[in-house]
Short mmCIF file of C-alpha atoms in Angstrom, two decimals:
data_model
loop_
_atom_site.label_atom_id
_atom_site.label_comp_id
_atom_site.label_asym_id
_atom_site.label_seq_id
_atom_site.Cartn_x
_atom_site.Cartn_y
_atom_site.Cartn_z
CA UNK O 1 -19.87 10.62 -45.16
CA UNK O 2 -17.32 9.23 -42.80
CA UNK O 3 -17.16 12.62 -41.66
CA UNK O 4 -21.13 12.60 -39.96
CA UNK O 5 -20.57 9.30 -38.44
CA UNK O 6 -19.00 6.96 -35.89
CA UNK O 7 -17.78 4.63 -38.26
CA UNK O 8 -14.14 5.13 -39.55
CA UNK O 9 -14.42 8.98 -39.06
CA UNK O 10 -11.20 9.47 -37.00
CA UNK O 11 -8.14 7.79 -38.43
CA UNK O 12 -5.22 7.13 -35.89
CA UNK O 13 -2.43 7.86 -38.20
CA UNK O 14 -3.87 11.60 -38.59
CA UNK O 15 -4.16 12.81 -34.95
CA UNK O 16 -4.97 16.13 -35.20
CA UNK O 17 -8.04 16.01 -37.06
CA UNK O 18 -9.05 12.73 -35.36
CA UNK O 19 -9.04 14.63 -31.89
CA UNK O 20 -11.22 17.32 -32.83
CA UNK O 21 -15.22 17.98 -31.98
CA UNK O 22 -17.27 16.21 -34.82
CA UNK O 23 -18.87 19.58 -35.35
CA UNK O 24 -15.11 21.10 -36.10
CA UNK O 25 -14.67 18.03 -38.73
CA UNK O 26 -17.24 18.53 -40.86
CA UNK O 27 -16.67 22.07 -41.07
CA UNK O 28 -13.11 21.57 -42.02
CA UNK O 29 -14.22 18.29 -44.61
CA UNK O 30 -17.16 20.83 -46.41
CA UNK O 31 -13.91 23.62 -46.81
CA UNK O 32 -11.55 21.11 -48.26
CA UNK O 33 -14.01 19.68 -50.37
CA UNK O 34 -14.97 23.13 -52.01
CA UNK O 35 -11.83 23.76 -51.81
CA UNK O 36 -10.70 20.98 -54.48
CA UNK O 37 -14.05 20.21 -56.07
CA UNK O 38 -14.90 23.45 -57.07
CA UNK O 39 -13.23 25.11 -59.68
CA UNK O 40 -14.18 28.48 -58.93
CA UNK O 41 -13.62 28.55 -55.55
CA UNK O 42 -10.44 28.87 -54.03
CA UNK O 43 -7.66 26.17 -52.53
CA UNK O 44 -8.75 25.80 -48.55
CA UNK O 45 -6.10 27.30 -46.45
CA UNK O 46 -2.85 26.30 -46.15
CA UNK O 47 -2.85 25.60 -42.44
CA UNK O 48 -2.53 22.41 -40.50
CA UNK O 49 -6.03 21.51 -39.65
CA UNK O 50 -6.81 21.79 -43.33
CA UNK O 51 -3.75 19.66 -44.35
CA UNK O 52 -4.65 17.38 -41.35
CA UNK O 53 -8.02 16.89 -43.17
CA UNK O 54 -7.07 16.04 -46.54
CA UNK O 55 -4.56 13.55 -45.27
CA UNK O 56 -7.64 11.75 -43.04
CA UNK O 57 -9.86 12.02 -46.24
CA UNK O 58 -7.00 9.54 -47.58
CA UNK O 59 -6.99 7.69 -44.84
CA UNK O 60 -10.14 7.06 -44.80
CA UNK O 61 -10.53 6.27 -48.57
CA UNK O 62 -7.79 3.54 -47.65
CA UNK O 63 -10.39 1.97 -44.82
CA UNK O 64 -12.83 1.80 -47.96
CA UNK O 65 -10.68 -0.36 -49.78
CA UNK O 66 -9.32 -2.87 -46.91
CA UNK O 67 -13.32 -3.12 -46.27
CA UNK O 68 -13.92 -3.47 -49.94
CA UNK O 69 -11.32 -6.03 -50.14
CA UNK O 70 -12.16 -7.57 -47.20
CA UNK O 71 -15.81 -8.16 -48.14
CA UNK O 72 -15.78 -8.29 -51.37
CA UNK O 73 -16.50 -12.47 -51.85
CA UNK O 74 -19.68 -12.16 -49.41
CA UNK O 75 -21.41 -9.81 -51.88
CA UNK O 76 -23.36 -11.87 -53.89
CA UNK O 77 -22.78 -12.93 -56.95
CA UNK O 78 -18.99 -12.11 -57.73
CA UNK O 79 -17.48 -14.39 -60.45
CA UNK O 80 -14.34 -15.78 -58.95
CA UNK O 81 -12.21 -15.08 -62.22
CA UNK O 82 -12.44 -11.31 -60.69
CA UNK O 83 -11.79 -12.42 -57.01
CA UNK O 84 -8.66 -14.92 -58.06
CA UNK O 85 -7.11 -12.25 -60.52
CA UNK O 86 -4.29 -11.87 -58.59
CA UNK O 87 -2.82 -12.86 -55.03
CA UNK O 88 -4.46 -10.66 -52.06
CA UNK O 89 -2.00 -9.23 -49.13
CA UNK O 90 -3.23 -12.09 -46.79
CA UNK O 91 0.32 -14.35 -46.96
CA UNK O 92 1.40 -14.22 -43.17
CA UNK O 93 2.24 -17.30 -40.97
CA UNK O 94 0.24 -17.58 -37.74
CA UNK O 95 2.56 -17.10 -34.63
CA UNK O 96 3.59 -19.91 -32.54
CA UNK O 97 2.48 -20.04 -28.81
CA UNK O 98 5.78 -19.09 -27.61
CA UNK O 99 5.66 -15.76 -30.08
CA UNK O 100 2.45 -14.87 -28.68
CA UNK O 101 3.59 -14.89 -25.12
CA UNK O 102 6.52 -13.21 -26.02
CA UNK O 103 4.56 -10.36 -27.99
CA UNK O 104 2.31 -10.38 -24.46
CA UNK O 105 4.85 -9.87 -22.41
CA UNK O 106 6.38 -6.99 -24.83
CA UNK O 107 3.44 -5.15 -25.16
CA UNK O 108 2.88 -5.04 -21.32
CA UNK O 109 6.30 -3.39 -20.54
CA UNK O 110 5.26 -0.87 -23.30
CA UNK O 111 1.94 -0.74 -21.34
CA UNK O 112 3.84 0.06 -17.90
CA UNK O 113 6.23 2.83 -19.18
CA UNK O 114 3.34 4.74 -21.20
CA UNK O 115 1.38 5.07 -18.19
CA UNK O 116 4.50 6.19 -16.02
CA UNK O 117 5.14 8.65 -18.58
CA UNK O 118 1.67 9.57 -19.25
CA UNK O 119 1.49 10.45 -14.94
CA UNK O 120 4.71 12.55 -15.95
CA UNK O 121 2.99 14.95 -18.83
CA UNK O 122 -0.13 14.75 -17.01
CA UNK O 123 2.29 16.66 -13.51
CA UNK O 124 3.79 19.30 -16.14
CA UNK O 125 7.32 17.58 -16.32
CA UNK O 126 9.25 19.25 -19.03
CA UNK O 127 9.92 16.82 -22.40
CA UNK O 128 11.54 19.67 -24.44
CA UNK O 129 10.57 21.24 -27.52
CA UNK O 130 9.42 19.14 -30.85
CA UNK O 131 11.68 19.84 -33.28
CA UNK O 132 12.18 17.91 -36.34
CA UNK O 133 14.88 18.80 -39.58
CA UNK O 134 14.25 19.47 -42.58
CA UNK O 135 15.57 16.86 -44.93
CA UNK O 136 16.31 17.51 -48.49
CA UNK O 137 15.47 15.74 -51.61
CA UNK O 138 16.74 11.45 -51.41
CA UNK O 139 20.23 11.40 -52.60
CA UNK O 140 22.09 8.52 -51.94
CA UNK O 141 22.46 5.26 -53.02
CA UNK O 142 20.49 3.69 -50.74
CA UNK O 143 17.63 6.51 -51.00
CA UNK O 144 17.62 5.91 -54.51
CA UNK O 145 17.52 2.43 -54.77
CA UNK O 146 14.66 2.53 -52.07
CA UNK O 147 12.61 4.72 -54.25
CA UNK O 148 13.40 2.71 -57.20
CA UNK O 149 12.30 -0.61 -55.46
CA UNK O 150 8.94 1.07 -54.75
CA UNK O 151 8.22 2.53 -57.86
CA UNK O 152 9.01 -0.83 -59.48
CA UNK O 153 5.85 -2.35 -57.27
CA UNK O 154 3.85 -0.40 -59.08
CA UNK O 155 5.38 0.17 -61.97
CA UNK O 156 7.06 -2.74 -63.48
CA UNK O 157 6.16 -4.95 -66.54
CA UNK O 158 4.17 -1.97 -67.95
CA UNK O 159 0.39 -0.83 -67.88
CA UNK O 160 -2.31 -2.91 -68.07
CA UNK O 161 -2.90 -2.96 -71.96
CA UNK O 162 -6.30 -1.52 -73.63
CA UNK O 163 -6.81 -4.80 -74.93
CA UNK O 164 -6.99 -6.33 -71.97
CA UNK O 165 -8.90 -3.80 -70.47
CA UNK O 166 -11.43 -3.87 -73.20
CA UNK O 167 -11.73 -7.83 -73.04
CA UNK O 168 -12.95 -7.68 -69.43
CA UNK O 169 -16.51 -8.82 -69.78
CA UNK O 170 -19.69 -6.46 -68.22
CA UNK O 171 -20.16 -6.40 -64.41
CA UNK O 172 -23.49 -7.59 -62.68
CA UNK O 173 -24.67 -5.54 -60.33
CA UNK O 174 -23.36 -7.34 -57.50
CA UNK O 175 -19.73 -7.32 -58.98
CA UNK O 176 -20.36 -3.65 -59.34
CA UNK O 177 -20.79 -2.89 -55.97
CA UNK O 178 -18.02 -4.99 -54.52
CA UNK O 179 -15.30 -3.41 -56.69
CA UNK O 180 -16.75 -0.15 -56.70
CA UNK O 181 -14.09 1.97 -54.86
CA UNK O 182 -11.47 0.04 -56.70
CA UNK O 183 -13.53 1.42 -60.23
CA UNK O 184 -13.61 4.70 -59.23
CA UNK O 185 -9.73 4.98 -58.08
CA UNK O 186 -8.71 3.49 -60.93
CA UNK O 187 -10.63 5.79 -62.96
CA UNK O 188 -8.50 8.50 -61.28
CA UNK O 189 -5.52 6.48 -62.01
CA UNK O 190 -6.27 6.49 -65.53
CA UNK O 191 -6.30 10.40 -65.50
CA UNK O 192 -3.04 10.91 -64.57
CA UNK O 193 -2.01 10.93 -67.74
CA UNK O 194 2.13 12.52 -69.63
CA UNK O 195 -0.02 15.64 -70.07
CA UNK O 196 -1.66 16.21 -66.52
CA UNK O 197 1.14 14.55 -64.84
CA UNK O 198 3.24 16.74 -62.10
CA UNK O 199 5.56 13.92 -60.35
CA UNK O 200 8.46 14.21 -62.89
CA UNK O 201 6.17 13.54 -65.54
CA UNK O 202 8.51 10.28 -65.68
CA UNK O 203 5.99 8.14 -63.77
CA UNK O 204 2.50 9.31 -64.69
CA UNK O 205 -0.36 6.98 -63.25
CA UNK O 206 -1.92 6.11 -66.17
CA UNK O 207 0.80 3.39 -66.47
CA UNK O 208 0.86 1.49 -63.55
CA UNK O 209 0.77 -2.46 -63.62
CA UNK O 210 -2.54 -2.85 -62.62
CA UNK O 211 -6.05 -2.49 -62.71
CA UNK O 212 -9.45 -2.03 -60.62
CA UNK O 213 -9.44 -5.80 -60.43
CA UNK O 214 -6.21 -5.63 -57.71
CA UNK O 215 -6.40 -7.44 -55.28
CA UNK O 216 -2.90 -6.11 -54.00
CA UNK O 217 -3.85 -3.23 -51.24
CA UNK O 218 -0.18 -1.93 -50.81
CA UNK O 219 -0.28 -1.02 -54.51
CA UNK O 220 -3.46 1.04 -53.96
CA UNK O 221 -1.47 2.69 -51.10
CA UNK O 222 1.70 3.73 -53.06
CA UNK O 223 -0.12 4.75 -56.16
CA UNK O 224 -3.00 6.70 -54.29
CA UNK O 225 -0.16 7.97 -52.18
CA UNK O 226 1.63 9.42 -54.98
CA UNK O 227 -1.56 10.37 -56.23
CA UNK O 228 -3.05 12.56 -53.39
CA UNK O 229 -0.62 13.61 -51.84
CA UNK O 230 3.21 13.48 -53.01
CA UNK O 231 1.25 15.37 -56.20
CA UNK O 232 -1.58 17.52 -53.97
CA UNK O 233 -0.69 17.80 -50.37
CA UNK O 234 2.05 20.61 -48.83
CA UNK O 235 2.34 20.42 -45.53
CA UNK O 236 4.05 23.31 -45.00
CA UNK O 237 6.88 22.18 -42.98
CA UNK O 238 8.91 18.89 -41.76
CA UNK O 239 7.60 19.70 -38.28
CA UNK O 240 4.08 20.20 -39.58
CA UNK O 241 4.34 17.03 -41.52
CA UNK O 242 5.45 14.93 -38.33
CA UNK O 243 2.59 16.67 -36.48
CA UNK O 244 -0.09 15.65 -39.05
CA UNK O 245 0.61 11.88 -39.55
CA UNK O 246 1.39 9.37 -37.40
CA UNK O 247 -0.60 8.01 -34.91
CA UNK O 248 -0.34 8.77 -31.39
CA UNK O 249 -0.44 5.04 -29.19
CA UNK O 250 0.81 3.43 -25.95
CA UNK O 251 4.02 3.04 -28.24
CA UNK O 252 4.24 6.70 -28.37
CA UNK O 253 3.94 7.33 -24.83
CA UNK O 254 6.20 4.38 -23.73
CA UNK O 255 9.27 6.04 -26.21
CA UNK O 256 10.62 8.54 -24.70
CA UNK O 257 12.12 10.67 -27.43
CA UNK O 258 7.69 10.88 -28.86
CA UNK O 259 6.98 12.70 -25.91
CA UNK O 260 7.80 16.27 -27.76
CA UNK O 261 5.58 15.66 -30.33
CA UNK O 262 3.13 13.98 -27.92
CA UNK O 263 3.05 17.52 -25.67
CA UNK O 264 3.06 19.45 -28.96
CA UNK O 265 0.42 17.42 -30.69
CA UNK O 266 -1.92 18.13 -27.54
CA UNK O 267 -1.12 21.72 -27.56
CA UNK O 268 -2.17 22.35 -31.37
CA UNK O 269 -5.08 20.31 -30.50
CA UNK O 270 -6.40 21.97 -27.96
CA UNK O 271 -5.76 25.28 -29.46
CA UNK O 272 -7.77 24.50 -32.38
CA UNK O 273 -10.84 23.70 -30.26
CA UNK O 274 -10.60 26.75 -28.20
CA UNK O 275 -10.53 28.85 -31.23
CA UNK O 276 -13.19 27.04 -33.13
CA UNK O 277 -15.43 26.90 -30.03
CA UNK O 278 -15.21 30.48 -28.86
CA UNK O 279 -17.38 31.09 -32.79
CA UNK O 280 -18.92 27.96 -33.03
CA UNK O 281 -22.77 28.38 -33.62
CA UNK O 282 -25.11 24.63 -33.41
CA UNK O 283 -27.49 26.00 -35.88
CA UNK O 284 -24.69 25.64 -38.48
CA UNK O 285 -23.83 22.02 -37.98
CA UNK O 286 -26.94 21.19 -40.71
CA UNK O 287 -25.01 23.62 -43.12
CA UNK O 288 -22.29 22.05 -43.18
CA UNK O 289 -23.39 18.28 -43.53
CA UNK O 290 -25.30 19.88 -47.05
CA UNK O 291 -22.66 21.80 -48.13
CA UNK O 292 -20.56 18.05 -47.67
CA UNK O 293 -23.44 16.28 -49.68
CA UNK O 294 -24.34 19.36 -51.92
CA UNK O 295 -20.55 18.28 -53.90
CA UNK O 296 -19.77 15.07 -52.61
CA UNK O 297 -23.10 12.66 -52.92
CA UNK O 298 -24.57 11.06 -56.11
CA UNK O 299 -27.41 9.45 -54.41
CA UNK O 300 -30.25 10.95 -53.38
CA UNK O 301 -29.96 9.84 -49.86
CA UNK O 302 -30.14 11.50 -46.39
CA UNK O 303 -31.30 11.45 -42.72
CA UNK O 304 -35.18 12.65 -42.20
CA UNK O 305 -34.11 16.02 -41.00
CA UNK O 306 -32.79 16.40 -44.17
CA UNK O 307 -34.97 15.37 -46.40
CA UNK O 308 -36.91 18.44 -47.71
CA UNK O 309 -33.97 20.04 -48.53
CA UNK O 310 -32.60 16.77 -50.57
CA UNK O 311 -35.63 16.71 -52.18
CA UNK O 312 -35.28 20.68 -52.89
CA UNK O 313 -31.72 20.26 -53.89
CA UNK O 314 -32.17 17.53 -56.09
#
């Protein structure tokens, strides 16, 4: 749905697909939905705008969840033994006056070199070419034990027990609603089980320490991470992989040692729309926002251009 609208649609950390026509991102959401929704079709490409998508799709699931969390005690009737499980990310100290004026001050010398540098690209100076290396699997001590101290957020003290999941007593409707992305996540959680597990079959998902109640987003993060895309998502390449996330800011511009990814990043972009433009047809935007709903919606819901094929479909 993101995909249609204004709202959330173009995640900063994934540039590529965020800098794209919206016509270009829903045809690229409807083939990587197929793509891993239906069986009998195959994978979508391996290619960089279809990578690019995928990793926005998680993206965006993630601005579901800080909303979810976010809202989640102005919906109604929500018991607070469900709100107060456990402790929410929200334990940071307000800055002192001085800190802000520092931080003010910081942010505009970043402000004054990005625009120097911005003049520079914009006048065709020369930045040299993006290259990034490719690193090999975590080996030492201190990649280990960094890997181990994340897994153990996640991981450690054990699942949540079926007896304790059993004991948690039946949701209103309200209390549906304002955990509902949380439900369904941890659903898919729950799937990844010793058997379907691909991630060293040592940490399946299944056994994480905790549940839809979490309250805890950088737990979503890791696991859903792991999830989606350590288990799902090949990005071809280290260089394709530093093109596709990480967002592109006044920080970016200001550093100078961004700028070859900055100049690259804007080349692959505009590439993409020339190519998709020079075939692009209007009369297929509609075909693509049903193809997108035909998989992806449970709800018979739509705009009223839309509606007598909803009603058909349906």
């Amino acid at each position: 749905n993101e995909a249609e609208t204004d709202c959330n649609d173009t995640p900063e950390t994934v540039p590529i697909f965020s800098h794209l026509s919206r016509a270009q991102r829903l045809k690229l959401v409807a083939d990587v939905a197929i793509g891993m929704l239906c069986e009998d079709e195959p994978l979508p490409p391996d290619t960089v705008q279809h990578n690019s998508t995928f990793r926005a799709i998680i993206q965006i699931l993630f601005t579901a969840l800080e909303v979810e969390v976010d809202t989640q005690d102005e919906s109604g009737d929500v018991g607070e033994d469900l709100l107060n499980y456990d402790e929410a990310d929200r334990s940071c100290n307000p800055r002192t006056a001085q800190e802000i004026e520092d931080l003010k001050v910081k942010n505009a010398l970043i402000e004054h070199r990005a625009e120097k540098n911005l003049k520079k690209l914009k006048k065709g100076k020369d930045v040299g070419e993006f290259h990034v290396e490719e690193k090999e699997t975590p080996h030492g001590l201190e990649d280990m034990l960094s890997v181990a101290n994340q897994l153990s957020r996640i991981f450690q003290g054990g699942a949540v027990s079926k007896r304790e999941r059993d004991s948690i007593r039946p949701l209103n409707d309200d209390e549906k609603y304002a955990f509902d992305w949380r439900i369904l996540c941890d659903a898919a959680l729950q799937q990844d089980t010793p058997i379907n597990s691909t991630f060293r079959d040592a940490f399946p998902l299944c056994n994480v320490n905790f549940d839809w109640r979490c309250q805890k987003l950088n737990k979503w993060y890791m696991a859903l991470n792991m999830l989606l895309d350590t288990k799902l998502l090949n990005y071809g390449s280290a260089r394709d992989r530093a093109l596709i996330t990480g967002e592109v800011s006044y920080k970016s511009y200001a550093d100078p040692s961004q700028l070859p990814r900055v100049k690259a990043l804007e080349r692959n972009i505009n590439l993409l729309m020339k190519v998709y433009a020079s075939s692009w047809d209007p009369k297929l935007l509609a075909i693509d926002e049903r193809r997108i709903y035909a998989i992806c919606s449970n709800e018979l819901y739509g705009g009223h251009y839309h509606r007598k094929w909803i009603v058909g479909f349906h």
